PDB file of N, CA and C in Angstrom:
ATOM      1  N   MET A  28     -24.976 -61.272 -80.972  1.00 93.00           N
ATOM      2  CA  MET A  28     -24.022 -61.934 -81.810  1.00 93.00           C
ATOM      3  C   MET A  28     -24.547 -61.864 -83.239  1.00 93.00           C
ATOM      4  N   THR A  29     -23.626 -61.696 -84.164  1.00 91.00           N
ATOM      5  CA  THR A  29     -23.993 -61.761 -85.571  1.00 91.00           C
ATOM      6  C   THR A  29     -23.401 -63.035 -86.166  1.00 91.00           C
ATOM      7  N   ASN A  30     -23.821 -63.358 -87.362  1.00 90.00           N
ATOM      8  CA  ASN A  30     -23.312 -64.575 -87.995  1.00 90.00           C
ATOM      9  C   ASN A  30     -22.153 -64.280 -88.944  1.00 90.00           C
ATOM     10  N   GLU A  31     -21.558 -63.093 -88.846  1.00 90.00           N
ATOM     11  CA  GLU A  31     -20.371 -62.807 -89.637  1.00 90.00           C
ATOM     12  C   GLU A  31     -19.294 -63.827 -89.284  1.00 90.00           C
ATOM     13  N   ARG A  32     -18.479 -64.154 -90.260  1.00 87.00           N
ATOM     14  CA  ARG A  32     -17.372 -65.094 -90.046  1.00 87.00           C
ATOM     15  C   ARG A  32     -17.849 -66.419 -89.460  1.00 87.00           C
ATOM     16  N   ASN A  33     -19.077 -66.796 -89.794  1.00 91.00           N
ATOM     17  CA  ASN A  33     -19.668 -68.042 -89.295  1.00 91.00           C
ATOM     18  C   ASN A  33     -19.675 -68.064 -87.759  1.00 91.00           C
ATOM     19  N   GLY A  34     -19.886 -66.877 -87.159  1.00 91.00           N
ATOM     20  CA  GLY A  34     -19.781 -66.694 -85.715  1.00 91.00           C
ATOM     21  C   GLY A  34     -20.713 -67.551 -84.891  1.00 91.00           C
ATOM     22  N   VAL A  35     -21.931 -67.707 -85.336  1.00 93.00           N
ATOM     23  CA  VAL A  35     -22.898 -68.469 -84.537  1.00 93.00           C
ATOM     24  C   VAL A  35     -22.469 -69.929 -84.410  1.00 93.00           C
ATOM     25  N   GLU A  36     -22.117 -70.536 -85.519  1.00 94.00           N
ATOM     26  CA  GLU A  36     -21.703 -71.944 -85.475  1.00 94.00           C
ATOM     27  C   GLU A  36     -20.437 -72.117 -84.643  1.00 94.00           C
ATOM     28  N   ARG A  37     -19.464 -71.240 -84.844  1.00 95.00           N
ATOM     29  CA  ARG A  37     -18.222 -71.317 -84.063  1.00 95.00           C
ATOM     30  C   ARG A  37     -18.495 -71.134 -82.573  1.00 95.00           C
ATOM     31  N   PHE A  38     -19.379 -70.171 -82.247  1.00 96.00           N
ATOM     32  CA  PHE A  38     -19.722 -69.915 -80.853  1.00 96.00           C
ATOM     33  C   PHE A  38     -20.384 -71.138 -80.226  1.00 96.00           C
ATOM     34  N   MET A  39     -21.344 -71.712 -80.933  1.00 96.00           N
ATOM     35  CA  MET A  39     -22.066 -72.869 -80.395  1.00 96.00           C
ATOM     36  C   MET A  39     -21.130 -74.062 -80.175  1.00 96.00           C
ATOM     37  N   LEU A  40     -20.183 -74.244 -81.068  1.00 96.00           N
ATOM     38  CA  LEU A  40     -19.212 -75.327 -80.887  1.00 96.00           C
ATOM     39  C   LEU A  40     -18.291 -75.049 -79.701  1.00 96.00           C
ATOM     40  N   GLU A  41     -17.805 -73.827 -79.613  1.00 96.00           N
ATOM     41  CA  GLU A  41     -16.883 -73.463 -78.529  1.00 96.00           C
ATOM     42  C   GLU A  41     -17.549 -73.580 -77.157  1.00 96.00           C
ATOM     43  N   PHE A  42     -18.819 -73.204 -77.098  1.00 97.00           N
ATOM     44  CA  PHE A  42     -19.527 -73.195 -75.818  1.00 97.00           C
ATOM     45  C   PHE A  42     -20.477 -74.386 -75.667  1.00 97.00           C
ATOM     46  N   ALA A  43     -20.246 -75.444 -76.420  1.00 97.00           N
ATOM     47  CA  ALA A  43     -21.094 -76.639 -76.360  1.00 97.00           C
ATOM     48  C   ALA A  43     -21.216 -77.222 -74.954  1.00 97.00           C
ATOM     49  N   PRO A  44     -20.156 -77.204 -74.135  1.00 96.00           N
ATOM     50  CA  PRO A  44     -20.293 -77.796 -72.798  1.00 96.00           C
ATOM     51  C   PRO A  44     -21.167 -76.987 -71.839  1.00 96.00           C
ATOM     52  N   TYR A  45     -21.503 -75.759 -72.205  1.00 97.00           N
ATOM     53  CA  TYR A  45     -22.246 -74.883 -71.302  1.00 97.00           C
ATOM     54  C   TYR A  45     -23.732 -74.866 -71.640  1.00 97.00           C
ATOM     55  N   GLU A  46     -24.552 -74.735 -70.599  1.00 97.00           N
ATOM     56  CA  GLU A  46     -25.987 -74.579 -70.816  1.00 97.00           C
ATOM     57  C   GLU A  46     -26.218 -73.176 -71.349  1.00 97.00           C
ATOM     58  N   LYS A  47     -27.084 -73.059 -72.341  1.00 97.00           N
ATOM     59  CA  LYS A  47     -27.347 -71.760 -72.948  1.00 97.00           C
ATOM     60  C   LYS A  47     -28.756 -71.702 -73.515  1.00 97.00           C
ATOM     61  N   HIS A  48     -29.228 -70.489 -73.704  1.00 97.00           N
ATOM     62  CA  HIS A  48     -30.528 -70.235 -74.318  1.00 97.00           C
ATOM     63  C   HIS A  48     -30.274 -69.216 -75.423  1.00 97.00           C
ATOM     64  N   THR A  49     -30.696 -69.532 -76.648  1.00 96.00           N
ATOM     65  CA  THR A  49     -30.419 -68.682 -77.804  1.00 96.00           C
ATOM     66  C   THR A  49     -31.721 -68.232 -78.447  1.00 96.00           C
ATOM     67  N   VAL A  50     -31.776 -66.934 -78.780  1.00 97.00           N
ATOM     68  CA  VAL A  50     -32.929 -66.353 -79.458  1.00 97.00           C
ATOM     69  C   VAL A  50     -32.422 -65.591 -80.674  1.00 97.00           C
ATOM     70  N   ARG A  51     -33.078 -65.800 -81.821  1.00 96.00           N
ATOM     71  CA  ARG A  51     -32.700 -65.096 -83.045  1.00 96.00           C
ATOM     72  C   ARG A  51     -33.736 -64.028 -83.354  1.00 96.00           C
ATOM     73  N   ASP A  52     -33.263 -62.814 -83.630  1.00 96.00           N
ATOM     74  CA  ASP A  52     -34.141 -61.722 -84.056  1.00 96.00           C
ATOM     75  C   ASP A  52     -34.265 -61.818 -85.572  1.00 96.00           C
ATOM     76  N   LEU A  53     -35.446 -62.151 -86.067  1.00 95.00           N
ATOM     77  CA  LEU A  53     -35.649 -62.357 -87.499  1.00 95.00           C
ATOM     78  C   LEU A  53     -35.457 -61.078 -88.313  1.00 95.00           C
ATOM     79  N   GLU A  54     -35.721 -59.926 -87.714  1.00 95.00           N
ATOM     80  CA  GLU A  54     -35.565 -58.662 -88.434  1.00 95.00           C
ATOM     81  C   GLU A  54     -34.103 -58.278 -88.627  1.00 95.00           C
ATOM     82  N   THR A  55     -33.303 -58.435 -87.593  1.00 94.00           N
ATOM     83  CA  THR A  55     -31.896 -58.018 -87.675  1.00 94.00           C
ATOM     84  C   THR A  55     -30.952 -59.174 -88.010  1.00 94.00           C
ATOM     85  N   GLY A  56     -31.403 -60.399 -87.774  1.00 92.00           N
ATOM     86  CA  GLY A  56     -30.530 -61.552 -87.988  1.00 92.00           C
ATOM     87  C   GLY A  56     -29.544 -61.755 -86.852  1.00 92.00           C
ATOM     88  N   GLN A  57     -29.665 -60.968 -85.789  1.00 95.00           N
ATOM     89  CA  GLN A  57     -28.766 -61.101 -84.653  1.00 95.00           C
ATOM     90  C   GLN A  57     -29.295 -62.135 -83.665  1.00 95.00           C
ATOM     91  N   TYR A  58     -28.375 -62.704 -82.912  1.00 96.00           N
ATOM     92  CA  TYR A  58     -28.692 -63.715 -81.910  1.00 96.00           C
ATOM     93  C   TYR A  58     -28.377 -63.175 -80.527  1.00 96.00           C
ATOM     94  N   THR A  59     -29.212 -63.515 -79.570  1.00 97.00           N
ATOM     95  CA  THR A  59     -28.945 -63.222 -78.169  1.00 97.00           C
ATOM     96  C   THR A  59     -28.785 -64.565 -77.468  1.00 97.00           C
ATOM     97  N   VAL A  60     -27.672 -64.701 -76.759  1.00 97.00           N
ATOM     98  CA  VAL A  60     -27.380 -65.967 -76.084  1.00 97.00           C
ATOM     99  C   VAL A  60     -27.216 -65.702 -74.594  1.00 97.00           C
ATOM    100  N   GLU A  61     -27.981 -66.422 -73.786  1.00 97.00           N
ATOM    101  CA  GLU A  61     -27.772 -66.437 -72.342  1.00 97.00           C
ATOM    102  C   GLU A  61     -26.929 -67.670 -72.060  1.00 97.00           C
ATOM    103  N   LEU A  62     -25.869 -67.472 -71.320  1.00 96.00           N
ATOM    104  CA  LEU A  62     -24.908 -68.542 -71.072  1.00 96.00           C
ATOM    105  C   LEU A  62     -24.771 -68.733 -69.567  1.00 96.00           C
ATOM    106  N   TRP A  63     -24.921 -69.971 -69.103  1.00 97.00           N
ATOM    107  CA  TRP A  63     -24.758 -70.278 -67.693  1.00 97.00           C
ATOM    108  C   TRP A  63     -23.418 -70.974 -67.502  1.00 97.00           C
ATOM    109  N   TYR A  64     -22.671 -70.490 -66.507  1.00 96.00           N
ATOM    110  CA  TYR A  64     -21.361 -71.074 -66.206  1.00 96.00           C
ATOM    111  C   TYR A  64     -21.093 -70.951 -64.718  1.00 96.00           C
ATOM    112  N   ASP A  65     -20.197 -71.795 -64.224  1.00 95.00           N
ATOM    113  CA  ASP A  65     -19.792 -71.751 -62.830  1.00 95.00           C
ATOM    114  C   ASP A  65     -18.901 -70.526 -62.639  1.00 95.00           C
ATOM    115  N   GLU A  66     -19.101 -69.798 -61.565  1.00 93.00           N
ATOM    116  CA  GLU A  66     -18.322 -68.582 -61.306  1.00 93.00           C
ATOM    117  C   GLU A  66     -16.818 -68.865 -61.296  1.00 93.00           C
ATOM    118  N   GLN A  67     -16.432 -70.064 -60.904  1.00 95.00           N
ATOM    119  CA  GLN A  67     -15.014 -70.434 -60.897  1.00 95.00           C
ATOM    120  C   GLN A  67     -14.434 -70.467 -62.311  1.00 95.00           C
ATOM    121  N   ASP A  68     -15.291 -70.628 -63.312  1.00 95.00           N
ATOM    122  CA  ASP A  68     -14.849 -70.688 -64.706  1.00 95.00           C
ATOM    123  C   ASP A  68     -14.889 -69.326 -65.398  1.00 95.00           C
ATOM    124  N   GLU A  69     -15.167 -68.258 -64.653  1.00 95.00           N
ATOM    125  CA  GLU A  69     -15.398 -66.950 -65.272  1.00 95.00           C
ATOM    126  C   GLU A  69     -14.219 -66.455 -66.107  1.00 95.00           C
ATOM    127  N   THR A  70     -12.995 -66.611 -65.625  1.00 95.00           N
ATOM    128  CA  THR A  70     -11.832 -66.144 -66.386  1.00 95.00           C
ATOM    129  C   THR A  70     -11.707 -66.911 -67.693  1.00 95.00           C
ATOM    130  N   GLU A  71     -11.889 -68.214 -67.646  1.00 96.00           N
ATOM    131  CA  GLU A  71     -11.832 -69.033 -68.857  1.00 96.00           C
ATOM    132  C   GLU A  71     -12.935 -68.632 -69.841  1.00 96.00           C
ATOM    133  N   VAL A  72     -14.137 -68.421 -69.334  1.00 97.00           N
ATOM    134  CA  VAL A  72     -15.259 -68.006 -70.180  1.00 97.00           C
ATOM    135  C   VAL A  72     -14.962 -66.642 -70.807  1.00 97.00           C
ATOM    136  N   LEU A  73     -14.409 -65.727 -70.024  1.00 97.00           N
ATOM    137  CA  LEU A  73     -14.073 -64.401 -70.541  1.00 97.00           C
ATOM    138  C   LEU A  73     -13.072 -64.501 -71.685  1.00 97.00           C
ATOM    139  N   ILE A  74     -12.045 -65.292 -71.521  1.00 96.00           N
ATOM    140  CA  ILE A  74     -11.039 -65.461 -72.575  1.00 96.00           C
ATOM    141  C   ILE A  74     -11.680 -66.043 -73.827  1.00 96.00           C
ATOM    142  N   MET A  75     -12.562 -67.015 -73.644  1.00 97.00           N
ATOM    143  CA  MET A  75     -13.255 -67.607 -74.793  1.00 97.00           C
ATOM    144  C   MET A  75     -14.148 -66.570 -75.478  1.00 97.00           C
ATOM    145  N   LEU A  76     -14.864 -65.772 -74.691  1.00 97.00           N
ATOM    146  CA  LEU A  76     -15.733 -64.749 -75.259  1.00 97.00           C
ATOM    147  C   LEU A  76     -14.931 -63.702 -76.038  1.00 97.00           C
ATOM    148  N   LEU A  77     -13.767 -63.337 -75.523  1.00 96.00           N
ATOM    149  CA  LEU A  77     -12.957 -62.313 -76.193  1.00 96.00           C
ATOM    150  C   LEU A  77     -12.491 -62.757 -77.577  1.00 96.00           C
ATOM    151  N   SER A  78     -12.426 -64.049 -77.802  1.00 94.00           N
ATOM    152  CA  SER A  78     -12.045 -64.515 -79.139  1.00 94.00           C
ATOM    153  C   SER A  78     -13.149 -64.265 -80.162  1.00 94.00           C
ATOM    154  N   PHE A  79     -14.334 -63.896 -79.678  1.00 94.00           N
ATOM    155  CA  PHE A  79     -15.469 -63.620 -80.566  1.00 94.00           C
ATOM    156  C   PHE A  79     -15.801 -62.129 -80.648  1.00 94.00           C
ATOM    157  N   VAL A  80     -14.928 -61.270 -80.149  1.00 89.00           N
ATOM    158  CA  VAL A  80     -15.218 -59.832 -80.084  1.00 89.00           C
ATOM    159  C   VAL A  80     -15.680 -59.236 -81.414  1.00 89.00           C
ATOM    160  N   PRO A  81     -15.163 -59.648 -82.556  1.00 87.00           N
ATOM    161  CA  PRO A  81     -15.674 -59.030 -83.790  1.00 87.00           C
ATOM    162  C   PRO A  81     -17.156 -59.310 -84.062  1.00 87.00           C
ATOM    163  N   VAL A  82     -17.708 -60.366 -83.471  1.00 92.00           N
ATOM    164  CA  VAL A  82     -19.093 -60.722 -83.791  1.00 92.00           C
ATOM    165  C   VAL A  82     -20.029 -60.734 -82.587  1.00 92.00           C
ATOM    166  N   ILE A  83     -19.520 -60.391 -81.388  1.00 94.00           N
ATOM    167  CA  ILE A  83     -20.394 -60.373 -80.210  1.00 94.00           C
ATOM    168  C   ILE A  83     -20.242 -59.073 -79.443  1.00 94.00           C
ATOM    169  N   GLU A  84     -21.233 -58.823 -78.624  1.00 95.00           N
ATOM    170  CA  GLU A  84     -21.170 -57.769 -77.614  1.00 95.00           C
ATOM    171  C   GLU A  84     -21.594 -58.419 -76.308  1.00 95.00           C
ATOM    172  N   ILE A  85     -20.785 -58.252 -75.283  1.00 96.00           N
ATOM    173  CA  ILE A  85     -21.105 -58.815 -73.969  1.00 96.00           C
ATOM    174  C   ILE A  85     -22.042 -57.828 -73.278  1.00 96.00           C
ATOM    175  N   LEU A  86     -23.264 -58.269 -73.006  1.00 95.00           N
ATOM    176  CA  LEU A  86     -24.266 -57.394 -72.407  1.00 95.00           C
ATOM    177  C   LEU A  86     -24.287 -57.492 -70.880  1.00 95.00           C
ATOM    178  N   GLY A  87     -23.836 -58.584 -70.345  1.00 94.00           N
ATOM    179  CA  GLY A  87     -23.851 -58.747 -68.891  1.00 94.00           C
ATOM    180  C   GLY A  87     -23.327 -60.113 -68.523  1.00 94.00           C
ATOM    181  N   PRO A  88     -23.117 -60.365 -67.276  1.00 94.00           N
ATOM    182  CA  PRO A  88     -23.274 -59.450 -66.165  1.00 94.00           C
ATOM    183  C   PRO A  88     -22.257 -58.297 -66.249  1.00 94.00           C
ATOM    184  N   GLU A  89     -22.557 -57.211 -65.577  1.00 96.00           N
ATOM    185  CA  GLU A  89     -21.739 -55.995 -65.665  1.00 96.00           C
ATOM    186  C   GLU A  89     -20.283 -56.267 -65.301  1.00 96.00           C
ATOM    187  N   LYS A  90     -20.051 -57.117 -64.303  1.00 95.00           N
ATOM    188  CA  LYS A  90     -18.674 -57.449 -63.887  1.00 95.00           C
ATOM    189  C   LYS A  90     -17.898 -58.053 -65.062  1.00 95.00           C
ATOM    190  N   LEU A  91     -18.505 -58.974 -65.767  1.00 95.00           N
ATOM    191  CA  LEU A  91     -17.848 -59.619 -66.905  1.00 95.00           C
ATOM    192  C   LEU A  91     -17.627 -58.616 -68.030  1.00 95.00           C
ATOM    193  N   ARG A  92     -18.603 -57.769 -68.275  1.00 96.00           N
ATOM    194  CA  ARG A  92     -18.489 -56.729 -69.308  1.00 96.00           C
ATOM    195  C   ARG A  92     -17.330 -55.777 -68.987  1.00 96.00           C
ATOM    196  N   GLU A  93     -17.200 -55.377 -67.726  1.00 97.00           N
ATOM    197  CA  GLU A  93     -16.116 -54.479 -67.315  1.00 97.00           C
ATOM    198  C   GLU A  93     -14.752 -55.160 -67.456  1.00 97.00           C
ATOM    199  N   GLN A  94     -14.683 -56.436 -67.091  1.00 96.00           N
ATOM    200  CA  GLN A  94     -13.419 -57.166 -67.243  1.00 96.00           C
ATOM    201  C   GLN A  94     -13.017 -57.241 -68.711  1.00 96.00           C
ATOM    202  N   ALA A  95     -13.984 -57.455 -69.585  1.00 96.00           N
ATOM    203  CA  ALA A  95     -13.700 -57.501 -71.020  1.00 96.00           C
ATOM    204  C   ALA A  95     -13.175 -56.152 -71.503  1.00 96.00           C
ATOM    205  N   LYS A  96     -13.823 -55.058 -71.073  1.00 95.00           N
ATOM    206  CA  LYS A  96     -13.376 -53.716 -71.462  1.00 95.00           C
ATOM    207  C   LYS A  96     -11.954 -53.461 -70.991  1.00 95.00           C
ATOM    208  N   GLU A  97     -11.632 -53.853 -69.748  1.00 96.00           N
ATOM    209  CA  GLU A  97     -10.290 -53.651 -69.207  1.00 96.00           C
ATOM    210  C   GLU A  97      -9.253 -54.407 -70.024  1.00 96.00           C
ATOM    211  N   ARG A  98      -9.540 -55.644 -70.358  1.00 95.00           N
ATOM    212  CA  ARG A  98      -8.590 -56.437 -71.147  1.00 95.00           C
ATOM    213  C   ARG A  98      -8.406 -55.867 -72.550  1.00 95.00           C
ATOM    214  N   LEU A  99      -9.488 -55.426 -73.166  1.00 93.00           N
ATOM    215  CA  LEU A  99      -9.395 -54.843 -74.499  1.00 93.00           C
ATOM    216  C   LEU A  99      -8.633 -53.517 -74.474  1.00 93.00           C
ATOM    217  N   THR A 100      -8.837 -52.732 -73.434  1.00 94.00           N
ATOM    218  CA  THR A 100      -8.105 -51.476 -73.292  1.00 94.00           C
ATOM    219  C   THR A 100      -6.619 -51.749 -73.125  1.00 94.00           C
ATOM    220  N   ARG A 101      -6.257 -52.727 -72.294  1.00 94.00           N
ATOM    221  CA  ARG A 101      -4.838 -53.084 -72.110  1.00 94.00           C
ATOM    222  C   ARG A 101      -4.215 -53.556 -73.417  1.00 94.00           C
ATOM    223  N   GLN A 102      -4.945 -54.366 -74.177  1.00 91.00           N
ATOM    224  CA  GLN A 102      -4.431 -54.831 -75.466  1.00 91.00           C
ATOM    225  C   GLN A 102      -4.191 -53.653 -76.405  1.00 91.00           C
ATOM    226  N   TYR A 103      -5.132 -52.726 -76.430  1.00 91.00           N
ATOM    227  CA  TYR A 103      -5.004 -51.546 -77.282  1.00 91.00           C
ATOM    228  C   TYR A 103      -3.756 -50.750 -76.898  1.00 91.00           C
ATOM    229  N   GLU A 104      -3.555 -50.550 -75.603  1.00 93.00           N
ATOM    230  CA  GLU A 104      -2.391 -49.812 -75.126  1.00 93.00           C
ATOM    231  C   GLU A 104      -1.096 -50.522 -75.488  1.00 93.00           C
ATOM    232  N   LEU A 105      -1.066 -51.843 -75.369  1.00 92.00           N
ATOM    233  CA  LEU A 105       0.132 -52.598 -75.730  1.00 92.00           C
ATOM    234  C   LEU A 105       0.431 -52.510 -77.218  1.00 92.00           C
ATOM    235  N   LEU A 106      -0.614 -52.554 -78.037  1.00 91.00           N
ATOM    236  CA  LEU A 106      -0.429 -52.503 -79.485  1.00 91.00           C
ATOM    237  C   LEU A 106      -0.070 -51.120 -79.989  1.00 91.00           C
ATOM    238  N   TYR A 107      -0.725 -50.097 -79.441  1.00 91.00           N
ATOM    239  CA  TYR A 107      -0.583 -48.755 -79.994  1.00 91.00           C
ATOM    240  C   TYR A 107       0.110 -47.767 -79.061  1.00 91.00           C
ATOM    241  N   GLY A 108       0.416 -48.195 -77.838  1.00 86.00           N
ATOM    242  CA  GLY A 108       1.123 -47.339 -76.903  1.00 86.00           C
ATOM    243  C   GLY A 108       0.350 -46.118 -76.464  1.00 86.00           C
ATOM    244  N   GLN A 109      -0.948 -46.147 -76.610  1.00 72.00           N
ATOM    245  CA  GLN A 109      -1.777 -45.004 -76.231  1.00 72.00           C
ATOM    246  C   GLN A 109      -2.694 -45.411 -75.100  1.00 72.00           C
ATOM    247  N   LYS A 110      -3.094 -44.440 -74.317  1.00 64.00           N
ATOM    248  CA  LYS A 110      -3.989 -44.710 -73.194  1.00 64.00           C
ATOM    249  C   LYS A 110      -5.403 -44.277 -73.545  1.00 64.00           C
ATOM    250  N   GLU A 111      -5.975 -44.897 -74.559  1.00 59.00           N
ATOM    251  CA  GLU A 111      -7.361 -44.638 -74.913  1.00 59.00           C
ATOM    252  C   GLU A 111      -8.157 -45.879 -74.577  1.00 59.00           C
ATOM    253  N   SER A 112      -9.374 -45.681 -74.173  1.00 54.00           N
ATOM    254  CA  SER A 112     -10.202 -46.828 -73.825  1.00 54.00           C
ATOM    255  C   SER A 112     -10.822 -47.433 -75.073  1.00 54.00           C
ATOM    256  N   TYR A 113     -11.139 -48.696 -74.966  1.00 53.00           N
ATOM    257  CA  TYR A 113     -11.802 -49.413 -76.046  1.00 53.00           C
ATOM    258  C   TYR A 113     -13.139 -48.747 -76.280  1.00 53.00           C
ATOM    259  N   LYS A 114     -13.454 -48.444 -77.524  1.00 55.00           N
ATOM    260  CA  LYS A 114     -14.667 -47.705 -77.845  1.00 55.00           C
ATOM    261  C   LYS A 114     -15.908 -48.561 -77.629  1.00 55.00           C
ATOM    262  N   GLU A 115     -16.931 -47.975 -77.020  1.00 51.00           N
ATOM    263  CA  GLU A 115     -18.180 -48.669 -76.723  1.00 51.00           C
ATOM    264  C   GLU A 115     -18.900 -49.119 -77.994  1.00 51.00           C
ATOM    265  N   THR A 116     -18.704 -48.395 -79.091  1.00 46.00           N
ATOM    266  CA  THR A 116     -19.422 -48.747 -80.313  1.00 46.00           C
ATOM    267  C   THR A 116     -18.834 -49.973 -80.969  1.00 46.00           C
ATOM    268  N   SER A 117     -17.618 -50.347 -80.615  1.00 49.00           N
ATOM    269  CA  SER A 117     -17.004 -51.545 -81.185  1.00 49.00           C
ATOM    270  C   SER A 117     -17.581 -52.767 -80.515  1.00 49.00           C
ATOM    271  N   ARG A 118     -17.529 -53.875 -81.221  1.00 47.00           N
ATOM    272  CA  ARG A 118     -18.011 -55.128 -80.645  1.00 47.00           C
ATOM    273  C   ARG A 118     -16.874 -56.005 -80.322  1.00 47.00           C
TER     274      ARG A 118
END
């Protein structure tokens, strides 16, 4: 996660009810957040995470990362009418 658009503060407020562990890389200024949630809440967590796409990259678990890619690809297709996948280099 980066702090663009005040992302870190917004993220911490949005995910305040969840247990998390945050580490800041002093060289890059990026944050890594481990987030614990109940599996039953996964869809809700995914939707919340997608609202931070400009400032985060979902690293895992792989299932959640794939679900995010699928949703972003569908959004792209709806907006642009093309069947291209969401680019990996985008956040």
